[in-house]
C-alpha cells in the first residue's frame, strides 16, 4: 500500500516537472519571438540612421583581387611506386654422404656403403635439378615483377605529368582571370576620373549593392545617369505594406496551450510604413551624394514606391510614394541625424503619398530642387 502511494506521488511529481519544463520552453519560445519582432521593428525604424554611421564611399582600389591557387590536388602521384624486394633463391641442396663404415663393418659392409653413396648422389642430383627449376621460376617471377614495376612507375610519371600540366593550366587561367578583373578595375578607375557614363553607372551599382537593408525590408534600385545634366535618375522599390510584420506581441496561453499574437493597430502600421518610405528616400540621396566624392552627380531625381495591386485600378503595377529631387550642395548641408524625414522631403519640394500603407500613390506635382 505504501509502495503504491510512493509510486503515485513520484508519478505526480514527474508530471508536474514535465509540465513546468514544457511551459518554460513555450515561454522561452515566446520571448525569442518577441525579441526577434522587436529587432525587426528596430531595423525598419532606423533605416536612415543605420547608414549615417558608415561611409558610403567605395575605394575602388580596395576591390583589386589577388590570385589564390589551391594546393596541387594529386600529390599522391608524386610518391614513387614501391619496388618489390628481390625474391631470394632457396639454399642449394648439399650432398650429404653416409658415414664410411669402420672396423668389421668396413670389411663386410663396404658394398652397402657404396650403394648408399650412390643413392645419396642420385638424391642430391634430383634435389639440385628441382632447385635449379625453382631458381628459374623465381628468376622469371622476379623479372615479371620488375617489368610490372617499371610499367607502373612509367604510368605514374605519365599521369603525374598530365596532372601537373592540368594544374598549371588552371593556375594560368586563374591568373589571367585575376589580371582581367584588375585591368577592368583600373579601366573603371580611370574612366570614373573622366566621368564617363558607363563608369559612373558601374560605380553607382557598386555603391548601391553595398547598401544593405534588413531581410524583412528588401530594396531594389534602378537608375540611369544623364551626363549632360550631371543628373542621376533613381527608382527605389520597397516591399509592399502586407510584406512587413504586423504583430505587436506574442503571448503563451496556458489554458489552451497556444501561442497567440496581438496585432499592431492600423495607426502603428501606417506610421511605421510611411516612416520607412521617407527614410528610404533620404537614405538614397545620402548614399549617392556621400559616395560620389568627385561630385560627378550634381542632382538626383528620385522615386520611391512599391509593386502591388493598385486599389484604384485593380491592376498590379508600380505605385510611387515619393517623387523628389535634390541638388548635391544643398542636400549635403542637412544634418540627417536630427531631421524628421517627412519634413525634410517637404522642404525639398517632394510629392508625397498621403497614405503609403493604403497604397495611395503620390500626385505627380512639380518638384523643385533644394
Tab-separated table of C-alpha atoms in Angstrom:
chain	number	residue	atom	x	y	z
A	1	UNK	CA	0.000	0.000	0.000
A	2	UNK	CA	2.781	2.406	0.983
A	3	UNK	CA	4.742	1.427	-2.143
A	4	UNK	CA	1.716	2.201	-4.305
A	5	UNK	CA	1.298	5.625	-2.668
A	6	UNK	CA	5.009	6.377	-3.165
A	7	UNK	CA	4.819	5.430	-6.841
A	8	UNK	CA	1.722	7.618	-7.313
A	9	UNK	CA	3.498	10.533	-5.616
A	10	UNK	CA	6.536	10.085	-7.869
A	11	UNK	CA	4.295	9.979	-10.905
A	12	UNK	CA	2.598	13.254	-9.915
A	13	UNK	CA	5.969	14.864	-9.234
A	14	UNK	CA	7.311	13.798	-12.638
A	15	UNK	CA	4.175	15.039	-14.377
A	16	UNK	CA	4.465	18.365	-12.586
A	17	UNK	CA	8.136	18.733	-13.534
A	18	UNK	CA	7.361	17.843	-17.150
A	19	UNK	CA	4.548	20.378	-17.237
A	20	UNK	CA	6.738	23.104	-15.762
A	21	UNK	CA	9.516	22.334	-18.233
A	22	UNK	CA	7.047	22.398	-21.128
A	23	UNK	CA	5.605	25.747	-20.039
A	24	UNK	CA	9.108	27.162	-19.584
A	25	UNK	CA	10.018	26.067	-23.126
A	26	UNK	CA	6.900	27.706	-24.567
A	27	UNK	CA	7.543	30.912	-22.648
A	28	UNK	CA	11.145	30.923	-23.874
A	29	UNK	CA	9.882	30.497	-27.437
A	30	UNK	CA	7.519	33.431	-26.966
A	31	UNK	CA	10.303	35.541	-25.506
A	32	UNK	CA	12.523	34.764	-28.504
A	33	UNK	CA	9.735	35.581	-30.955
A	34	UNK	CA	9.105	38.905	-29.237
A	35	UNK	CA	12.816	39.680	-29.258
A	36	UNK	CA	13.050	38.879	-32.981
A	37	UNK	CA	9.979	41.030	-33.581
A	38	UNK	CA	11.482	43.907	-31.618
A	39	UNK	CA	14.757	43.605	-33.542
A	40	UNK	CA	12.882	43.621	-36.855
A	41	UNK	CA	10.945	46.763	-35.981
A	42	UNK	CA	14.102	48.442	-34.711
A	43	UNK	CA	15.845	47.754	-38.042
A	44	UNK	CA	12.905	49.179	-40.009
A	45	UNK	CA	12.635	52.208	-37.741
A	46	UNK	CA	16.339	53.058	-38.178
A	47	UNK	CA	16.770	52.629	-41.939
A	48	UNK	CA	18.236	56.131	-42.225
A	49	UNK	CA	20.290	56.151	-39.039
A	50	UNK	CA	21.907	52.818	-39.907
A	51	UNK	CA	23.624	54.297	-42.965
A	52	UNK	CA	24.750	57.545	-41.335
A	53	UNK	CA	27.252	55.687	-39.162
A	54	UNK	CA	29.258	54.418	-42.145
A	55	UNK	CA	30.995	55.978	-45.103
A	56	UNK	CA	29.247	55.035	-48.351
A	57	UNK	CA	32.281	55.930	-50.464
A	58	UNK	CA	33.798	52.887	-52.167
A	59	UNK	CA	37.555	52.959	-52.635
A	60	UNK	CA	37.757	51.008	-55.867
A	61	UNK	CA	41.426	50.235	-55.319
A	62	UNK	CA	40.423	48.004	-52.407
A	63	UNK	CA	38.479	45.828	-54.846
A	64	UNK	CA	41.693	44.695	-56.507
A	65	UNK	CA	41.971	40.927	-56.269
A	66	UNK	CA	44.936	38.611	-55.832
A	67	UNK	CA	45.227	35.173	-57.313
A	68	UNK	CA	44.711	32.346	-54.867
A	69	UNK	CA	45.969	28.960	-56.044
A	70	UNK	CA	44.727	25.860	-54.259
A	71	UNK	CA	47.404	23.291	-53.458
A	72	UNK	CA	48.179	20.657	-56.082
A	73	UNK	CA	45.488	18.032	-55.636
A	74	UNK	CA	47.357	14.961	-56.933
A	75	UNK	CA	50.274	14.773	-54.555
A	76	UNK	CA	49.532	11.044	-54.324
A	77	UNK	CA	51.170	10.699	-57.751
A	78	UNK	CA	54.383	12.294	-56.505
A	79	UNK	CA	55.217	9.234	-54.437
A	80	UNK	CA	57.190	6.627	-56.464
A	81	UNK	CA	55.712	3.172	-56.863
A	82	UNK	CA	57.162	0.810	-54.273
A	83	UNK	CA	59.514	-1.682	-55.926
A	84	UNK	CA	59.281	-5.352	-54.927
A	85	UNK	CA	62.092	-6.669	-52.762
A	86	UNK	CA	64.295	-9.268	-54.504
A	87	UNK	CA	62.892	-12.786	-54.188
A	88	UNK	CA	65.630	-14.875	-52.541
A	89	UNK	CA	66.576	-18.247	-54.025
A	90	UNK	CA	66.351	-21.256	-51.733
A	91	UNK	CA	69.574	-22.754	-50.442
A	92	UNK	CA	71.252	-25.083	-52.901
A	93	UNK	CA	70.909	-28.687	-51.691
A	94	UNK	CA	74.147	-30.082	-50.228
A	95	UNK	CA	75.393	-33.572	-50.969
A	96	UNK	CA	75.190	-35.490	-47.741
A	97	UNK	CA	77.159	-38.743	-47.974
A	98	UNK	CA	76.756	-41.558	-45.448
A	99	UNK	CA	79.471	-42.035	-42.861
A	100	UNK	CA	82.018	-44.627	-44.067
A	101	UNK	CA	81.948	-47.857	-42.035
A	102	UNK	CA	84.813	-48.720	-39.722
A	103	UNK	CA	86.288	-51.896	-38.374
A	104	UNK	CA	84.424	-55.127	-39.202
A	105	UNK	CA	81.694	-53.027	-40.796
A	106	UNK	CA	84.278	-51.744	-43.233
A	107	UNK	CA	85.138	-55.360	-44.163
A	108	UNK	CA	81.627	-56.742	-44.504
A	109	UNK	CA	79.549	-53.605	-45.283
A	110	UNK	CA	81.547	-51.952	-47.989
A	111	UNK	CA	79.102	-52.938	-50.689
A	112	UNK	CA	76.160	-51.415	-48.812
A	113	UNK	CA	78.119	-48.267	-48.204
A	114	UNK	CA	78.877	-47.872	-51.896
A	115	UNK	CA	75.188	-48.349	-52.664
A	116	UNK	CA	74.265	-45.762	-50.042
A	117	UNK	CA	76.730	-43.284	-51.534
A	118	UNK	CA	75.263	-43.826	-54.997
A	119	UNK	CA	71.740	-43.340	-53.648
A	120	UNK	CA	72.804	-40.156	-51.876
A	121	UNK	CA	74.344	-38.793	-55.065
A	122	UNK	CA	71.243	-39.607	-57.107
A	123	UNK	CA	69.016	-37.945	-54.488
A	124	UNK	CA	71.252	-34.895	-54.477
A	125	UNK	CA	71.169	-34.714	-58.248
A	126	UNK	CA	67.373	-34.796	-58.178
A	127	UNK	CA	67.280	-32.123	-55.450
A	128	UNK	CA	69.715	-29.914	-57.360
A	129	UNK	CA	67.638	-30.311	-60.510
A	130	UNK	CA	64.489	-29.308	-58.626
A	131	UNK	CA	66.377	-26.407	-57.036
A	132	UNK	CA	67.515	-25.216	-60.443
A	133	UNK	CA	63.923	-25.337	-61.722
A	134	UNK	CA	62.761	-23.373	-58.684
A	135	UNK	CA	65.516	-20.798	-59.159
A	136	UNK	CA	64.486	-20.433	-62.799
A	137	UNK	CA	60.869	-19.888	-61.791
A	138	UNK	CA	61.951	-17.310	-59.214
A	139	UNK	CA	64.046	-15.531	-61.832
A	140	UNK	CA	61.061	-15.399	-64.195
A	141	UNK	CA	58.779	-14.149	-61.394
A	142	UNK	CA	61.352	-11.520	-60.404
A	143	UNK	CA	61.708	-10.363	-63.986
A	144	UNK	CA	57.917	-10.179	-64.367
A	145	UNK	CA	57.613	-8.194	-61.127
A	146	UNK	CA	60.347	-5.826	-62.257
A	147	UNK	CA	58.619	-5.290	-65.579
A	148	UNK	CA	55.321	-4.579	-63.811
A	149	UNK	CA	57.129	-2.145	-61.506
A	150	UNK	CA	58.698	-0.344	-64.466
A	151	UNK	CA	55.322	-0.111	-66.226
A	152	UNK	CA	53.583	1.115	-63.057
A	153	UNK	CA	56.279	3.704	-62.399
A	154	UNK	CA	56.190	4.868	-66.001
A	155	UNK	CA	52.390	5.116	-65.834
A	156	UNK	CA	52.667	7.125	-62.588
A	157	UNK	CA	55.126	9.547	-64.163
A	158	UNK	CA	52.912	9.970	-67.232
A	159	UNK	CA	49.809	10.605	-65.103
A	160	UNK	CA	51.789	12.984	-62.882
A	161	UNK	CA	52.925	14.932	-65.936
A	162	UNK	CA	49.316	15.154	-67.178
A	163	UNK	CA	48.002	16.298	-63.781
A	164	UNK	CA	50.780	18.843	-63.367
A	165	UNK	CA	50.032	20.212	-66.834
A	166	UNK	CA	46.326	20.400	-65.938
A	167	UNK	CA	47.124	22.165	-62.630
A	168	UNK	CA	49.488	24.602	-64.370
A	169	UNK	CA	46.770	25.370	-66.943
A	170	UNK	CA	44.233	26.036	-64.165
A	171	UNK	CA	46.747	28.311	-62.416
A	172	UNK	CA	47.297	30.250	-65.633
A	173	UNK	CA	43.546	30.593	-66.103
A	174	UNK	CA	43.153	31.888	-62.558
A	175	UNK	CA	45.996	34.341	-63.074
A	176	UNK	CA	44.521	35.504	-66.388
A	177	UNK	CA	41.094	35.911	-64.773
A	178	UNK	CA	42.527	37.963	-61.907
A	179	UNK	CA	44.591	40.044	-64.321
A	180	UNK	CA	41.491	40.666	-66.440
A	181	UNK	CA	39.455	41.743	-63.412
A	182	UNK	CA	42.201	44.065	-62.205
A	183	UNK	CA	42.613	45.525	-65.699
A	184	UNK	CA	38.870	46.203	-65.836
A	185	UNK	CA	39.067	47.759	-62.384
A	186	UNK	CA	41.955	50.003	-63.487
A	187	UNK	CA	39.908	50.962	-66.534
A	188	UNK	CA	36.901	51.720	-64.319
A	189	UNK	CA	39.009	53.900	-62.003
A	190	UNK	CA	40.471	55.782	-64.967
A	191	UNK	CA	37.112	56.256	-66.680
A	192	UNK	CA	35.464	57.327	-63.447
A	193	UNK	CA	38.067	60.046	-63.225
A	194	UNK	CA	36.870	61.283	-66.610
A	195	UNK	CA	33.230	60.919	-65.575
A	196	UNK	CA	32.233	58.595	-68.411
A	197	UNK	CA	28.642	57.396	-68.315
A	198	UNK	CA	29.414	53.678	-68.094
A	199	UNK	CA	31.939	54.218	-65.303
A	200	UNK	CA	29.521	56.318	-63.252
A	201	UNK	CA	26.786	53.725	-63.804
A	202	UNK	CA	29.052	50.882	-62.681
A	203	UNK	CA	30.322	52.794	-59.647
A	204	UNK	CA	26.779	53.637	-58.516
A	205	UNK	CA	25.865	49.967	-58.991
A	206	UNK	CA	28.701	49.012	-56.630
A	207	UNK	CA	27.638	51.656	-54.110
A	208	UNK	CA	24.007	50.566	-54.078
A	209	UNK	CA	24.937	46.884	-53.891
A	210	UNK	CA	26.762	47.764	-50.662
A	211	UNK	CA	23.588	49.334	-49.275
A	212	UNK	CA	22.395	46.550	-47.012
A	213	UNK	CA	18.767	46.633	-45.935
A	214	UNK	CA	17.109	44.337	-43.358
A	215	UNK	CA	15.997	40.899	-44.561
A	216	UNK	CA	12.370	41.772	-43.856
A	217	UNK	CA	12.683	45.004	-45.867
A	218	UNK	CA	14.441	44.182	-49.162
A	219	UNK	CA	15.062	47.050	-51.565
A	220	UNK	CA	15.951	47.138	-55.261
A	221	UNK	CA	17.317	50.011	-57.346
A	222	UNK	CA	17.021	51.099	-60.961
A	223	UNK	CA	18.977	54.112	-62.131
A	224	UNK	CA	20.304	55.999	-65.108
A	225	UNK	CA	22.982	58.708	-65.301
A	226	UNK	CA	22.420	61.647	-67.634
A	227	UNK	CA	25.862	63.260	-68.144
A	228	UNK	CA	24.620	66.370	-69.940
A	229	UNK	CA	22.756	67.416	-66.764
A	230	UNK	CA	25.030	65.536	-64.321
A	231	UNK	CA	21.808	64.011	-63.023
A	232	UNK	CA	21.099	60.527	-61.672
A	233	UNK	CA	17.569	59.277	-62.153
A	234	UNK	CA	16.902	56.718	-59.409
A	235	UNK	CA	13.932	54.488	-58.686
A	236	UNK	CA	13.875	52.592	-55.385
A	237	UNK	CA	11.388	49.772	-54.960
A	238	UNK	CA	10.443	48.709	-51.437
A	239	UNK	CA	8.240	45.892	-50.077
A	240	UNK	CA	4.506	46.423	-50.189
A	241	UNK	CA	2.834	47.034	-46.804
A	242	UNK	CA	1.496	43.484	-46.448
A	243	UNK	CA	5.036	42.085	-46.520
A	244	UNK	CA	6.027	43.819	-43.294
A	245	UNK	CA	5.326	42.210	-39.903
A	246	UNK	CA	2.161	43.415	-38.211
A	247	UNK	CA	2.304	41.597	-34.870
A	248	UNK	CA	2.559	43.717	-31.740
A	249	UNK	CA	3.365	40.975	-29.243
A	250	UNK	CA	3.220	37.215	-28.786
A	251	UNK	CA	1.738	35.545	-25.701
A	252	UNK	CA	1.520	31.969	-24.474
A	253	UNK	CA	-1.908	30.935	-23.222
A	254	UNK	CA	-1.511	28.092	-20.738
A	255	UNK	CA	-5.195	27.201	-20.694
A	256	UNK	CA	-5.347	26.472	-24.431
A	257	UNK	CA	-1.676	25.638	-24.863
A	258	UNK	CA	-1.415	28.122	-27.736
A	259	UNK	CA	0.905	30.928	-28.721
A	260	UNK	CA	-1.297	33.812	-29.794
A	261	UNK	CA	-0.443	37.214	-31.177
A	262	UNK	CA	-1.803	40.697	-30.761
A	263	UNK	CA	-1.848	42.780	-33.942
A	264	UNK	CA	-0.454	46.265	-34.229
A	265	UNK	CA	-3.054	48.984	-34.616
A	266	UNK	CA	-3.690	50.342	-38.086
A	267	UNK	CA	-2.230	53.643	-36.916
A	268	UNK	CA	1.055	51.972	-35.862
A	269	UNK	CA	1.324	50.072	-39.147
A	270	UNK	CA	0.517	53.174	-41.169
A	271	UNK	CA	3.020	55.363	-39.345
A	272	UNK	CA	5.829	52.780	-39.453
A	273	UNK	CA	5.411	52.173	-43.172
A	274	UNK	CA	5.246	55.873	-44.010
A	275	UNK	CA	8.331	56.500	-41.892
A	276	UNK	CA	10.197	53.715	-43.707
A	277	UNK	CA	9.239	55.196	-47.082
A	278	UNK	CA	10.535	58.625	-46.114
A	279	UNK	CA	13.727	57.222	-44.570
A	280	UNK	CA	14.498	55.228	-47.717
A	281	UNK	CA	14.169	58.396	-49.804
A	282	UNK	CA	16.626	60.395	-47.674
A	283	UNK	CA	18.929	57.417	-47.306
A	284	UNK	CA	19.117	57.045	-51.084
A	285	UNK	CA	20.001	60.721	-51.580
A	286	UNK	CA	22.595	60.480	-48.833
A	287	UNK	CA	24.271	57.315	-50.109
A	288	UNK	CA	24.638	58.652	-53.650
A	289	UNK	CA	25.999	62.053	-52.686
A	290	UNK	CA	28.329	60.727	-49.976
A	291	UNK	CA	29.733	58.025	-52.249
A	292	UNK	CA	30.358	60.491	-55.100
A	293	UNK	CA	33.364	62.349	-53.709
A	294	UNK	CA	34.274	63.683	-57.146
A	295	UNK	CA	30.925	65.462	-57.376
A	296	UNK	CA	30.176	63.919	-60.757
A	297	UNK	CA	26.475	63.750	-59.859
A	298	UNK	CA	25.086	67.200	-59.205
A	299	UNK	CA	21.421	66.242	-58.965
A	300	UNK	CA	19.462	63.140	-58.005
A	301	UNK	CA	15.851	62.785	-59.099
A	302	UNK	CA	14.210	60.061	-57.080
A	303	UNK	CA	11.143	57.863	-56.926
A	304	UNK	CA	10.353	55.523	-54.038
A	305	UNK	CA	7.477	53.104	-54.404
A	306	UNK	CA	6.352	49.504	-54.480
A	307	UNK	CA	4.835	46.981	-56.866
A	308	UNK	CA	1.377	45.918	-55.734
A	309	UNK	CA	-2.246	45.745	-56.785
A	310	UNK	CA	-3.314	49.362	-57.166
A	311	UNK	CA	-6.603	49.763	-55.274
A	312	UNK	CA	-7.567	52.472	-57.699
A	313	UNK	CA	-7.225	50.319	-60.841
A	314	UNK	CA	-7.262	46.756	-59.532
A	315	UNK	CA	-4.176	46.034	-61.599
A	316	UNK	CA	-0.736	45.127	-60.342
A	317	UNK	CA	1.921	47.698	-61.076
A	318	UNK	CA	4.368	50.198	-59.685
A	319	UNK	CA	2.910	52.685	-57.183
A	320	UNK	CA	5.065	55.753	-56.378
A	321	UNK	CA	5.006	57.073	-52.821
A	322	UNK	CA	7.736	59.720	-53.092
A	323	UNK	CA	8.850	61.798	-56.052
A	324	UNK	CA	11.677	64.143	-55.138
A	325	UNK	CA	14.819	65.780	-56.416
A	326	UNK	CA	17.824	67.219	-54.635
A	327	UNK	CA	20.947	69.072	-55.639
A	328	UNK	CA	24.212	67.969	-54.143
A	329	UNK	CA	25.372	71.161	-52.443
A	330	UNK	CA	22.043	71.942	-50.827
A	331	UNK	CA	21.402	68.404	-49.629
A	332	UNK	CA	24.831	67.977	-48.043
A	333	UNK	CA	24.085	70.925	-45.749
A	334	UNK	CA	21.384	68.891	-43.971
A	335	UNK	CA	22.176	67.159	-40.673
A	336	UNK	CA	20.278	63.944	-41.315
A	337	UNK	CA	20.863	62.666	-37.794
A	338	UNK	CA	18.468	65.314	-36.459
A	339	UNK	CA	15.796	65.610	-39.131
A	340	UNK	CA	12.206	64.449	-39.398
A	341	UNK	CA	12.337	62.696	-42.823
A	342	UNK	CA	8.845	63.738	-43.916
A	343	UNK	CA	9.605	67.379	-43.148
A	344	UNK	CA	12.943	67.218	-44.960
A	345	UNK	CA	11.248	65.808	-48.049
A	346	UNK	CA	8.648	68.553	-47.852
A	347	UNK	CA	11.493	71.088	-47.658
A	348	UNK	CA	12.861	69.523	-50.850
A	349	UNK	CA	9.506	70.090	-52.517
A	350	UNK	CA	8.815	66.382	-52.795
A	351	UNK	CA	5.475	64.960	-53.833
A	352	UNK	CA	4.433	62.562	-51.057
A	353	UNK	CA	1.728	59.969	-50.795
A	354	UNK	CA	-0.804	60.842	-48.121
A	355	UNK	CA	-1.095	57.197	-47.077
A	356	UNK	CA	1.537	54.787	-48.464
A	357	UNK	CA	0.215	51.987	-46.250
A	358	UNK	CA	-3.109	52.162	-48.118
A	359	UNK	CA	-1.172	52.129	-51.419
A	360	UNK	CA	-2.215	55.677	-52.219
A	361	UNK	CA	0.093	56.967	-54.957
A	362	UNK	CA	1.640	60.381	-54.797
A	363	UNK	CA	0.351	63.094	-57.064
A	364	UNK	CA	2.977	63.883	-59.639
A	365	UNK	CA	3.226	67.526	-58.662
A	366	UNK	CA	6.008	69.779	-59.824
A	367	UNK	CA	9.229	69.232	-57.935
A	368	UNK	CA	11.639	71.975	-57.108
A	369	UNK	CA	15.281	71.199	-56.312
A	370	UNK	CA	16.862	72.047	-52.977
